[in-house]
XYZ file of N, CA and C in Angstrom:
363
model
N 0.840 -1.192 0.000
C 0.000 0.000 0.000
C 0.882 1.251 0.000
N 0.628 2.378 -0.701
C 1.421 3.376 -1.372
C 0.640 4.603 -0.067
N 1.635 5.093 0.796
C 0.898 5.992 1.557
C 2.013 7.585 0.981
N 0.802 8.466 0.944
C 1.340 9.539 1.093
C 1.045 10.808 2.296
N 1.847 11.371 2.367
C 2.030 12.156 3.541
C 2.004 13.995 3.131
N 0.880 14.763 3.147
C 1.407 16.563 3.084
C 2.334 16.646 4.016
N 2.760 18.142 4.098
C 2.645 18.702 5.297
C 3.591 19.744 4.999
N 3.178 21.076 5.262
C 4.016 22.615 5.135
C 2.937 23.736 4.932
N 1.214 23.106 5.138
C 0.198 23.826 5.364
C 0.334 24.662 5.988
N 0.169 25.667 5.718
C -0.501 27.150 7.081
C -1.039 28.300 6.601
N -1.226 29.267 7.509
C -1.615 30.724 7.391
C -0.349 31.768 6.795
N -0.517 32.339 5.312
C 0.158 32.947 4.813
C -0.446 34.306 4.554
N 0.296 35.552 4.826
C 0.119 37.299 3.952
C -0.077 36.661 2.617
N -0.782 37.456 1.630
C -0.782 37.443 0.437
C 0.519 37.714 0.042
N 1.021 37.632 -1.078
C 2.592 38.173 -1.379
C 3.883 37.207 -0.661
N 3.226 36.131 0.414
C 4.123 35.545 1.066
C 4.194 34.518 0.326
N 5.202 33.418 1.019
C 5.915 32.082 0.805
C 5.258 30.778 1.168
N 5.045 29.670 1.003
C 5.194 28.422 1.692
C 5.540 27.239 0.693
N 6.420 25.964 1.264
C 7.193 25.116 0.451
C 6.024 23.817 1.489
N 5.276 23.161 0.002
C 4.679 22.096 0.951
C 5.696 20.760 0.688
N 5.342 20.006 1.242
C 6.151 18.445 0.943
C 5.270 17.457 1.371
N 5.328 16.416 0.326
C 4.881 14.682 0.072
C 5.656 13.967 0.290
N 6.091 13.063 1.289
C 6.107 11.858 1.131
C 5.661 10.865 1.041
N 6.746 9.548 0.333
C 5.540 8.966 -0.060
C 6.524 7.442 0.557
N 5.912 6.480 0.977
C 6.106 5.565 1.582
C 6.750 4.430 0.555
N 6.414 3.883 -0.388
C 6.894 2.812 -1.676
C 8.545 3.375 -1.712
N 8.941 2.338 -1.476
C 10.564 2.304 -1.990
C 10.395 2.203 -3.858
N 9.247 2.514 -4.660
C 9.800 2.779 -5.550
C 9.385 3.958 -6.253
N 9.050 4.794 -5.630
C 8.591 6.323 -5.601
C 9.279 7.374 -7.077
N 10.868 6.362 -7.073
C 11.146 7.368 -8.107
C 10.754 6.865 -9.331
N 9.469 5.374 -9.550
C 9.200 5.568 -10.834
C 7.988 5.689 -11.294
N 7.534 6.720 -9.866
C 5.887 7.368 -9.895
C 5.985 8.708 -10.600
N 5.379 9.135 -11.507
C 5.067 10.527 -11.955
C 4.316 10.723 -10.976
N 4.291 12.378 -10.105
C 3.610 13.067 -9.116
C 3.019 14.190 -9.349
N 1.992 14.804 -8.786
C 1.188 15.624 -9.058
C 0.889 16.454 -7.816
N 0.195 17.461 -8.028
C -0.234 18.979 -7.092
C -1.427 18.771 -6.894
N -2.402 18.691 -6.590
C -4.004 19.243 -6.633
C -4.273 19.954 -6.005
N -5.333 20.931 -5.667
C -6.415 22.063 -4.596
C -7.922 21.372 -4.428
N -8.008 21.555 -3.413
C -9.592 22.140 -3.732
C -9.975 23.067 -2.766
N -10.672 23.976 -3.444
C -11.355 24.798 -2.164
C -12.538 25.110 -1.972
N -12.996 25.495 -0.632
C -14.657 25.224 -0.599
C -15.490 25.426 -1.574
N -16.245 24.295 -1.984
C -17.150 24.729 -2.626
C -17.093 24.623 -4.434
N -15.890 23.833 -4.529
C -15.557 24.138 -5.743
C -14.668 22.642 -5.774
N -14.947 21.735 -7.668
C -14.165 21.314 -7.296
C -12.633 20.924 -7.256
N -11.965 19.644 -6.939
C -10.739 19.355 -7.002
C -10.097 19.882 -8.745
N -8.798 20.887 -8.412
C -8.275 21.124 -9.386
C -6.870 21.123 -9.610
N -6.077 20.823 -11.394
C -4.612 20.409 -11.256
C -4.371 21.562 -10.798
N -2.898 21.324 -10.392
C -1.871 22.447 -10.030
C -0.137 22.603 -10.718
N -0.312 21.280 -10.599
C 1.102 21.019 -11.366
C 1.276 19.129 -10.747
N 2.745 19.337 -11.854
C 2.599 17.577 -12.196
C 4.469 17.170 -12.451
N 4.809 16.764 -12.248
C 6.447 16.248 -12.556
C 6.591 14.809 -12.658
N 7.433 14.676 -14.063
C 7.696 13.008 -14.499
C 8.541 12.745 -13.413
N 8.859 11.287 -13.203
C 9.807 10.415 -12.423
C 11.008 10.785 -12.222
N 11.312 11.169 -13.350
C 13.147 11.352 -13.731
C 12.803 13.392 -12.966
N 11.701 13.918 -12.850
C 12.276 15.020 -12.689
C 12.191 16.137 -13.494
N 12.762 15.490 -15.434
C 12.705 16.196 -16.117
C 11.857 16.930 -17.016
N 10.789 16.609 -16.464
C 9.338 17.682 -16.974
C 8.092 18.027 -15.978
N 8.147 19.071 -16.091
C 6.858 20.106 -15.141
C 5.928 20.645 -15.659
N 4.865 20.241 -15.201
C 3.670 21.027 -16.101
C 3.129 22.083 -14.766
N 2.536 23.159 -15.407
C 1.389 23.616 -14.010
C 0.373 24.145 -14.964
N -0.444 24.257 -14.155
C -1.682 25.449 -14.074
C -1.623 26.588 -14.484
N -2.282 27.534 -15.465
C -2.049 28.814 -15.653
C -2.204 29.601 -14.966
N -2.623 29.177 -13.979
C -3.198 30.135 -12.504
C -1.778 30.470 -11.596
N -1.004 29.384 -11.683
C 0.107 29.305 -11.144
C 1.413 29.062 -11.432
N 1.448 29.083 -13.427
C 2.313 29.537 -13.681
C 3.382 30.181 -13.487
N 4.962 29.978 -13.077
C 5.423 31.356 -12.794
C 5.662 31.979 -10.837
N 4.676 31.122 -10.775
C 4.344 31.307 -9.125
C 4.917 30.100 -8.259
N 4.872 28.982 -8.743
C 4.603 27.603 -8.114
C 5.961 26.780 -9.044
N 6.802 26.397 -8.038
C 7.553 25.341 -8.711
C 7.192 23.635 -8.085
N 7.490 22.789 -8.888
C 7.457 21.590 -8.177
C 8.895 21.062 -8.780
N 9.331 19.823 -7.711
C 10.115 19.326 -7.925
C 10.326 17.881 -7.025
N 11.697 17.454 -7.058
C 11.222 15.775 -6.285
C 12.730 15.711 -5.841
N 12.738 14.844 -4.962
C 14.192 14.358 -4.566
C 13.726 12.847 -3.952
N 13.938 11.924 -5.165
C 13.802 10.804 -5.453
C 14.509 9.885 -4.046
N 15.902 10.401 -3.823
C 16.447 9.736 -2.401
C 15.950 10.459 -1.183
N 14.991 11.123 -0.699
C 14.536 11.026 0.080
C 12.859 10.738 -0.101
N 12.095 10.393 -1.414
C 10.478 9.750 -1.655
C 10.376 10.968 -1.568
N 10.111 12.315 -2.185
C 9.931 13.674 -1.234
C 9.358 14.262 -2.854
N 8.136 14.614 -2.662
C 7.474 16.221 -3.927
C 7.819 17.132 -3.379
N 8.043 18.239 -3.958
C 7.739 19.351 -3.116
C 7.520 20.212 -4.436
N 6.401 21.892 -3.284
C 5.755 22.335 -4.035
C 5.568 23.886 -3.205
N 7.014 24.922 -4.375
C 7.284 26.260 -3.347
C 6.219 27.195 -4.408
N 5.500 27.280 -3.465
C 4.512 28.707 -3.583
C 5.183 29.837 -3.107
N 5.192 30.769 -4.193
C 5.641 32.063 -3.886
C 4.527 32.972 -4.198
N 4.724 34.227 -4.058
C 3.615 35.522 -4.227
C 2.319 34.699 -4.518
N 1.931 34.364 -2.979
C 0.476 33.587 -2.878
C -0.462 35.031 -2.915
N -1.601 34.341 -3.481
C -2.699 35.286 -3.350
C -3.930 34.653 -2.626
N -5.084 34.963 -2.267
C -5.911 34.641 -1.321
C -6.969 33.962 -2.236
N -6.573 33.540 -3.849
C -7.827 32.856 -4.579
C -6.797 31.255 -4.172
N -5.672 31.559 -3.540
C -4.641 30.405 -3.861
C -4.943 29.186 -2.133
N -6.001 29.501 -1.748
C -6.706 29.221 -0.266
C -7.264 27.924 -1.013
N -6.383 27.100 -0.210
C -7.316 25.818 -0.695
C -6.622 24.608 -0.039
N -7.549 23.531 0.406
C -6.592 22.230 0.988
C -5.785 21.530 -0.358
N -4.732 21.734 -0.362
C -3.596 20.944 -1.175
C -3.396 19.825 -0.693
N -3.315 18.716 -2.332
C -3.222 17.155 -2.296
C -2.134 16.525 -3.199
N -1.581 15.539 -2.743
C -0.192 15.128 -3.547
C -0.795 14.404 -4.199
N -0.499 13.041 -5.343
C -0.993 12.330 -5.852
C -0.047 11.899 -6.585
N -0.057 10.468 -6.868
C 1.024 9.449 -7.401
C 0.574 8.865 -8.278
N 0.883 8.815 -9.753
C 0.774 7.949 -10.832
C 0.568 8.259 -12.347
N 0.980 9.811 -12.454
C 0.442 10.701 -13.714
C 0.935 12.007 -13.654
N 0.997 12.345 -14.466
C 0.998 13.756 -14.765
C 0.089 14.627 -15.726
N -0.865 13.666 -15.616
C -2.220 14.315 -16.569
C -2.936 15.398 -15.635
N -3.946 16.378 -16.084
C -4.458 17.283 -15.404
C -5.836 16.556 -14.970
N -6.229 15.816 -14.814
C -7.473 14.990 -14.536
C -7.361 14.058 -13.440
N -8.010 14.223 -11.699
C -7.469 13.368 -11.106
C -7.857 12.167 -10.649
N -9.212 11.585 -11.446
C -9.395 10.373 -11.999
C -8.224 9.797 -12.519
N -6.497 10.020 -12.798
C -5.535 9.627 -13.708
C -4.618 9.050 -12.618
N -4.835 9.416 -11.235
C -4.093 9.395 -10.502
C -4.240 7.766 -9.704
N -3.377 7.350 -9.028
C -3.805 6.127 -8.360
C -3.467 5.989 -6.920
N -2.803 7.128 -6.085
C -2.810 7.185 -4.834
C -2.925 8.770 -4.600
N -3.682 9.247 -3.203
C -3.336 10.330 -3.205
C -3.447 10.562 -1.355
N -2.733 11.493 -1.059
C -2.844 12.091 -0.188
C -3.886 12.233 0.764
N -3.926 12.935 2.266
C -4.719 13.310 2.888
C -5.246 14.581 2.787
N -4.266 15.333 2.429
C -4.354 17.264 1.963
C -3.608 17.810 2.895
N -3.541 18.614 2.875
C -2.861 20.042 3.607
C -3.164 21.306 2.979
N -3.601 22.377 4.299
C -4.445 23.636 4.279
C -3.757 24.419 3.937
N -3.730 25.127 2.967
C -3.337 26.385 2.626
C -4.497 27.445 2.614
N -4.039 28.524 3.763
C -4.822 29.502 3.744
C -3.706 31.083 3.715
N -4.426 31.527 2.314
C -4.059 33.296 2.256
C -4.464 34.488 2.503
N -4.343 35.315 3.384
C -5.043 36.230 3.887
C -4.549 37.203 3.175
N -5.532 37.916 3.020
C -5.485 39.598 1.979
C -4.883 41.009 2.859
């Protein structure tokens, strides 16, 4: 069983920082493509961004284009996902997810518990 783990949720200024991180339990993690998701109240689950196995390709969101890097460090099972100049539409529980890099998360085959991201104006 493939467990994954958030955690780097919190209360951010608009204009501020936060770096979330996934781990993920499978010793073979580095030949999962990984993914970003949101959702926030009321609305639903949406991509965010996505990185192949090897690392060497990133997709995101046009929302977060520019804003949002992802990346992986395969020897420690680890996504990570640095939000910079957050804005308060960017309020949403964030979810990791293992098995794709498609924008659809029906594509995915494990995912996360979430972690809260909240931006105050």
């Amino acid at each position: 069983q493939v467990q994954l783990v958030e955690s780097g949720g919190g209360l951010v200024q608009a204009g501020g920082s936060l770096r979330l991180s996934c781990v993920v339990s499978q010793r073979t993690f580095s030949s999962y493509p990984m993914g970003w998701f949101r959702q926030a109240p009321g609305k639903e689950r949406e991509f965010v961004s996505a990185i192949t196995w090897t690392g060497s390709i990133t997709y995101y969101a046009a929302s977060v284009k520019g804003r949002f890097t992802i990346s992986r460090d395969n020897a420690k099972n680890t996504v990570y996902l640095q939000m910079n100049s957050l804005k308060p539409e960017d309020t949403a529980v964030y979810y990791c997810a293992a098995g794709s890099v498609r924008r659809t998360s029906s594509e995915y085959d494990y995912w996360g518990q979430g972690t809260q991201v909240t931006v105050s104006s």
